Tab-separated table of C-alpha atoms in Angstrom:
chain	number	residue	atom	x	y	z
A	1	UNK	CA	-1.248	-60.760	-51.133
A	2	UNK	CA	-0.112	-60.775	-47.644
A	3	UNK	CA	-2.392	-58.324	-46.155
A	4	UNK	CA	-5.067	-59.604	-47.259
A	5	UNK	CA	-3.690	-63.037	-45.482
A	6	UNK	CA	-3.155	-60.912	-42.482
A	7	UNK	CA	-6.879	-59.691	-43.055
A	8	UNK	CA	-7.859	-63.739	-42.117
A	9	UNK	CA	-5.642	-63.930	-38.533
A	10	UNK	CA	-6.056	-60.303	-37.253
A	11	UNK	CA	-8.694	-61.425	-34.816
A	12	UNK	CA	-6.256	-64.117	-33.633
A	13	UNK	CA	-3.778	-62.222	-32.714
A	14	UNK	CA	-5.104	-58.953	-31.681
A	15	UNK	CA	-4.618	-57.762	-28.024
A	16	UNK	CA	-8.146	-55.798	-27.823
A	17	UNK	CA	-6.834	-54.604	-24.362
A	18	UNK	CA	-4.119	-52.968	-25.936
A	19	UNK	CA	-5.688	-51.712	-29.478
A	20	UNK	CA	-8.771	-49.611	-26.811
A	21	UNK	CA	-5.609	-48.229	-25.299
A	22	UNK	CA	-4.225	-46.766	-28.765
A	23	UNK	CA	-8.014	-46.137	-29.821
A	24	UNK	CA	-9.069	-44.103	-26.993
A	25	UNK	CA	-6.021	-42.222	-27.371
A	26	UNK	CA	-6.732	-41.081	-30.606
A	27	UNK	CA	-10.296	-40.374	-29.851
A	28	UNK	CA	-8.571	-38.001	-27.446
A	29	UNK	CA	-6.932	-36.348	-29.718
A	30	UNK	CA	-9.610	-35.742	-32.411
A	31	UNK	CA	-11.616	-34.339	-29.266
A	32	UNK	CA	-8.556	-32.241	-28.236
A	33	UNK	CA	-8.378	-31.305	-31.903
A	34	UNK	CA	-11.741	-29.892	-32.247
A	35	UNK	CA	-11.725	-32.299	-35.308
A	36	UNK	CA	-15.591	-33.097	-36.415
A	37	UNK	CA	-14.999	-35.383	-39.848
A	38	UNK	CA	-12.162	-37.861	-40.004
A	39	UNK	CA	-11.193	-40.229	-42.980
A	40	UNK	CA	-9.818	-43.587	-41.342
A	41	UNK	CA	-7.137	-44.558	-44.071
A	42	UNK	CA	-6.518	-48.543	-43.098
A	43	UNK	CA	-9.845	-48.624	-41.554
A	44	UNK	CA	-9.241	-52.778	-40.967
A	45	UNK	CA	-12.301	-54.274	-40.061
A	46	UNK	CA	-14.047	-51.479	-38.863
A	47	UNK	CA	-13.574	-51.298	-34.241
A	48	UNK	CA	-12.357	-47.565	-34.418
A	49	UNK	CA	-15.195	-46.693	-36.918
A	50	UNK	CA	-17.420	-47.990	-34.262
A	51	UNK	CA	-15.553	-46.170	-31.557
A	52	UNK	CA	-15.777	-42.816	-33.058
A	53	UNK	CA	-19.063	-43.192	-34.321
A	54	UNK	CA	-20.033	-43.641	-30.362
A	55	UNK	CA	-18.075	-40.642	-29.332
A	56	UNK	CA	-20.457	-38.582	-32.289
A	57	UNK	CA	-17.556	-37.858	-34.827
A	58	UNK	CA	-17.993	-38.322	-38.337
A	59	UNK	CA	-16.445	-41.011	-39.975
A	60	UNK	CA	-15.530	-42.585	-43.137
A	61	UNK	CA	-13.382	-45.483	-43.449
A	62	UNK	CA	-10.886	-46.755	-46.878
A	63	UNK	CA	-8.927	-49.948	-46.680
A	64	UNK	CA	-6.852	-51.910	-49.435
A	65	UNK	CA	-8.329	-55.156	-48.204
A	66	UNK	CA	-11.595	-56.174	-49.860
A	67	UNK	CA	-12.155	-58.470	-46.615
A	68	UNK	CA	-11.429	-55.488	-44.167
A	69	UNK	CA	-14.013	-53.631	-45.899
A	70	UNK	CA	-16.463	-56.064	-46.058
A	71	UNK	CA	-16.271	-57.049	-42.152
A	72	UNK	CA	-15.998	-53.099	-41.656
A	73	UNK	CA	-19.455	-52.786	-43.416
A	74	UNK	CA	-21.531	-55.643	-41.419
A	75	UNK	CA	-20.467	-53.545	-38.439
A	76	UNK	CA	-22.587	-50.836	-40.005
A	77	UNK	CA	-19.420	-48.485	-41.057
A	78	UNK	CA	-19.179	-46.527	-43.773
A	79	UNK	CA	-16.170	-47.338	-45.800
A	80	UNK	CA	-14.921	-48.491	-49.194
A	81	UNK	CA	-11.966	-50.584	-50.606
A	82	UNK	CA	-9.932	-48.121	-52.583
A	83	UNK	CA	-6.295	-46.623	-52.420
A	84	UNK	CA	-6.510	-43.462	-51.259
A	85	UNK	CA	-4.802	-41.574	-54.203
A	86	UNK	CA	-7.886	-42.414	-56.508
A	87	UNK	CA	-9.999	-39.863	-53.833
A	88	UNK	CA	-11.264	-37.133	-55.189
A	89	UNK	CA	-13.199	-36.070	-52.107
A	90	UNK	CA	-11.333	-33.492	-49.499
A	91	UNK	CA	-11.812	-34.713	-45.663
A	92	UNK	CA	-11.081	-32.190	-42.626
A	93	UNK	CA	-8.728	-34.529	-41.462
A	94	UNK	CA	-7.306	-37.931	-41.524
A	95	UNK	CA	-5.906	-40.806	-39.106
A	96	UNK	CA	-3.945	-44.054	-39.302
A	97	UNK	CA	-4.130	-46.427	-37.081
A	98	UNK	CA	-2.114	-49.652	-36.009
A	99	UNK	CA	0.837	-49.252	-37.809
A	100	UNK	CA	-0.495	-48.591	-41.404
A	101	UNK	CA	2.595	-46.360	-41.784
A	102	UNK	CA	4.860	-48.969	-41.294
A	103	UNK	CA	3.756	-51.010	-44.178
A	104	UNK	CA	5.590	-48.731	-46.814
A	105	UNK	CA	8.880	-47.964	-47.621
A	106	UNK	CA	10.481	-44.906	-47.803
A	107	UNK	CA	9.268	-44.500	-51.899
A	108	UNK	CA	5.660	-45.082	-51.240
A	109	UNK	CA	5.230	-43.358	-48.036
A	110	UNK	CA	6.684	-40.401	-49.530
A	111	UNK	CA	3.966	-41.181	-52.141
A	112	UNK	CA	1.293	-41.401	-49.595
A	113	UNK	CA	1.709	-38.188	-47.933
A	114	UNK	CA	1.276	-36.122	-51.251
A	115	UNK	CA	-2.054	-38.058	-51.619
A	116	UNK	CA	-2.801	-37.503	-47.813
A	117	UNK	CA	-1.706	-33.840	-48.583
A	118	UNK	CA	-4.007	-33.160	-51.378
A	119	UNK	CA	-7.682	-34.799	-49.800
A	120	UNK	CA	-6.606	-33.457	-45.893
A	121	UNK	CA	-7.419	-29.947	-45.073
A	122	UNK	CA	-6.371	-29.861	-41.171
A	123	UNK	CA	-4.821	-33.109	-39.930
A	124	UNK	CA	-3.274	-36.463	-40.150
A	125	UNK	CA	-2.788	-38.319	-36.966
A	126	UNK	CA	-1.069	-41.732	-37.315
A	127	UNK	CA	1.025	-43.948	-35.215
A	128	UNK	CA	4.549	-45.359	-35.619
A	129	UNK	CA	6.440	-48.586	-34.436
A	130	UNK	CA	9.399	-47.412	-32.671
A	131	UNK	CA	12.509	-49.200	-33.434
A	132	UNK	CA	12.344	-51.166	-29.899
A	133	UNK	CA	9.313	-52.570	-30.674
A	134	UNK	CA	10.358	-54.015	-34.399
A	135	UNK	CA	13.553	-54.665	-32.993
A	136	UNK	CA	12.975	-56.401	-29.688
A	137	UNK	CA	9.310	-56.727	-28.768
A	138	UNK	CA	7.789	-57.996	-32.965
A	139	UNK	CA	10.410	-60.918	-33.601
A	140	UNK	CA	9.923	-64.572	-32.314
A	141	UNK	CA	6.993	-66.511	-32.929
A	142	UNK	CA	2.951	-66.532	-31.983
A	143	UNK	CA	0.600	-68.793	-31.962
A	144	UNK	CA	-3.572	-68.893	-32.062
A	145	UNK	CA	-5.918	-70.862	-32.814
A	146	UNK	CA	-9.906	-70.840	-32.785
A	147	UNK	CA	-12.580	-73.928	-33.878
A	148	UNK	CA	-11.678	-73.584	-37.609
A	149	UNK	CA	-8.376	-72.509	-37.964
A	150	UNK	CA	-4.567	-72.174	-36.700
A	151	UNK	CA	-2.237	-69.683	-37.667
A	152	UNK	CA	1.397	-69.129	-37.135
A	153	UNK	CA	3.490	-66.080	-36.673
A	154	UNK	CA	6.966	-66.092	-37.311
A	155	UNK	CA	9.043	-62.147	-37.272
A	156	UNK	CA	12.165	-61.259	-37.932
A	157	UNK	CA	14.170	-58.143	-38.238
A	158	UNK	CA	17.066	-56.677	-40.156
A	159	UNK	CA	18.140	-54.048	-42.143
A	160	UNK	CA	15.173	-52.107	-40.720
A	161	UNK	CA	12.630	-54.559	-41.895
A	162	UNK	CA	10.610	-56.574	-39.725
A	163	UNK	CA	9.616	-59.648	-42.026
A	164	UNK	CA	6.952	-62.288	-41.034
A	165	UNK	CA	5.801	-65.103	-42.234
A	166	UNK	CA	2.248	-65.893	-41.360
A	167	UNK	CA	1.117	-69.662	-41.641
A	168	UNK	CA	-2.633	-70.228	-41.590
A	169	UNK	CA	-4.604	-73.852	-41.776
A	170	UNK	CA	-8.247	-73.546	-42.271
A	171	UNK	CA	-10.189	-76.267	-41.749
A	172	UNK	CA	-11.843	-78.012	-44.639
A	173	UNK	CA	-14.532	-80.868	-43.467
A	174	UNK	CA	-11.445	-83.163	-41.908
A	175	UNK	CA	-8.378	-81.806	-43.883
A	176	UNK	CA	-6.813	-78.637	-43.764
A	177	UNK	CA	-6.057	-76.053	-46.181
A	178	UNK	CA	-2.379	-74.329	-45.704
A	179	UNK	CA	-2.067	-70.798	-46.674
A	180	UNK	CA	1.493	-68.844	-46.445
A	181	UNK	CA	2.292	-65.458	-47.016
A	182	UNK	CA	5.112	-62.835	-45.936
A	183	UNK	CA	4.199	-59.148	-44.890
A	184	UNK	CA	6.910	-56.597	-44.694
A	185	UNK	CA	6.972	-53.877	-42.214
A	186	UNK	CA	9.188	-50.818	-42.155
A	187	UNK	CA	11.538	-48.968	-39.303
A	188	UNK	CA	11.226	-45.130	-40.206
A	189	UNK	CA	12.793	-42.700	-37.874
A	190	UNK	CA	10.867	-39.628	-36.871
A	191	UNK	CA	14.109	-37.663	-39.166
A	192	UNK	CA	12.095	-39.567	-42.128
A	193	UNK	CA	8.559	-39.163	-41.366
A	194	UNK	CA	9.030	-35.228	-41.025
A	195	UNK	CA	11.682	-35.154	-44.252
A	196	UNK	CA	8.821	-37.159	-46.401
A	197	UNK	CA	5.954	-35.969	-45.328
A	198	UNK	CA	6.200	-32.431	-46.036
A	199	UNK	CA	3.463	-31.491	-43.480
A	200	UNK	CA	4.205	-29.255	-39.802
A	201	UNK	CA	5.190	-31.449	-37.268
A	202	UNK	CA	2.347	-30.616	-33.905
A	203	UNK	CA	3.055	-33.274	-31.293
A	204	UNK	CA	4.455	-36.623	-30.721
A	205	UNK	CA	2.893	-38.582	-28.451
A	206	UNK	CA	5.075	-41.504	-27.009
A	207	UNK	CA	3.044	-44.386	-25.946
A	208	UNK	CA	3.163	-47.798	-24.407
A	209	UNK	CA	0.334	-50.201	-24.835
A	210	UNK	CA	1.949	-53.521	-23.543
A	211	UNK	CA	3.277	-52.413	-20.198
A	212	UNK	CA	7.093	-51.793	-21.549
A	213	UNK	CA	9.441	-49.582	-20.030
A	214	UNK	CA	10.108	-47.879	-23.518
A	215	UNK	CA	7.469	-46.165	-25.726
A	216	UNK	CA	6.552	-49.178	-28.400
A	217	UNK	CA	4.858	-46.076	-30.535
A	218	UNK	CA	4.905	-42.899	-31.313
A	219	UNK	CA	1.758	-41.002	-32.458
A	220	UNK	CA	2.090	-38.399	-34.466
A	221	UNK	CA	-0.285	-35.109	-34.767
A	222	UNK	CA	0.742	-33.459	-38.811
A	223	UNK	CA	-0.858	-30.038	-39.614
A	224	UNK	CA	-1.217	-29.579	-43.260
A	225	UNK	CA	-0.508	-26.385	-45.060
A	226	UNK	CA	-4.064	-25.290	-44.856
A	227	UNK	CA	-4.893	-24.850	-41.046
């Protein structure tokens, strides 16, 4: 599975600078908000758990990746490896961070949202790649490396998917083991979001977290039917 792939480089390729930017924003928000308990749907490897936790709001992460989860948990946050339509448990409200949203198409976001609909009682806060950012900014190639591995980072866009192929050699006593994967990423326009989501549109927040002259996201603030 890709993701999980992903799950191996994030750390290589993160820009921490940048994710605290995006963090702190939504710990903004949640304070803003009023918001007490949050669910982190795509919790990763657990850095906004910790942030929140610090800023004394409740928090329980969920993540596809098995890995995520586990590196989530040695941090000391509170999360689980599950999709989040098996939930049974409601939540106040919900985020998504680092473009979690852009991972589905069209079919299963509109799937997502009626599970985000049924276990949210106030809101779901997420953030979305604008189309300069797949389109311009995400395509090329990176590279990183640390003492064991070397990973590779290869994007391209079209048809409103940014594809990328991510490379990664682990080291293995004085070989190395090759690993290659593609992960998929979707453009959706806000037109879509609002259409599929079936939730009250609050406030878009434009945001630039890489010094850009356009917004590179949008975060989005969804009331659900209950507030």
């Amino acid at each position: 599975m890709g993701l999980e792939l992903y799950a191996k480089v994030e750390e290589l390729f993160l820009d921490k600078e940048a994710a605290h930017i995006l963090w702190s924003k939504f710990i903004e928000l949640i304070k803003n908000y009023q918001i007490k308990e949050v669910l982190d749907i795509g919790c990763g490897s657990g850095d906004f758990c910790l942030l929140a936790k610090e800023n004394g709001i409740n928090i329980k992460g969920i993540d596809l990746s098995k890995n995520q989860v586990k590196k989530a948990k040695s941090k000391g946050c509170d999360c689980i490896s599950e999709n989040i339509c098996n939930l049974n448990d409601k939540f106040e409200s919900a985020v998504a961070i680092f473009d979690v949203i852009n991972y589905m198409n069209e079919e299963e976001l509109k799937n997502f949202f009626e599970c985000v609909k049924k276990i949210v009682k106030k809101y779901f806060i997420f953030d979305i790649n604008t189309l300069y950012a797949m389109e311009d900014l995400a395509v090329g190639t990176l590279k990183a490396e640390s003492e064991d591995k070397f990973s590779v980072l290869y994007s391209e866009f079209e048809d409103n998917k940014l594809i990328t192929e991510i490379t990664l050699f682990e080291k293995n006593n004085d070989c190395y083991k090759k690993t290659q994967k593609n992960i998929i990423q979707y453009y959706h326009p806000l037109k879509t979001i609002e259409k599929l989501s079936g939730m009250e549109l609050k406030e878009i927040i434009p945001i630039s977290l890489y010094g850009s002259k356009e917004a590179e996201k949008l975060i989005i603030v969804l009331a659900n039917e209950m507030v």
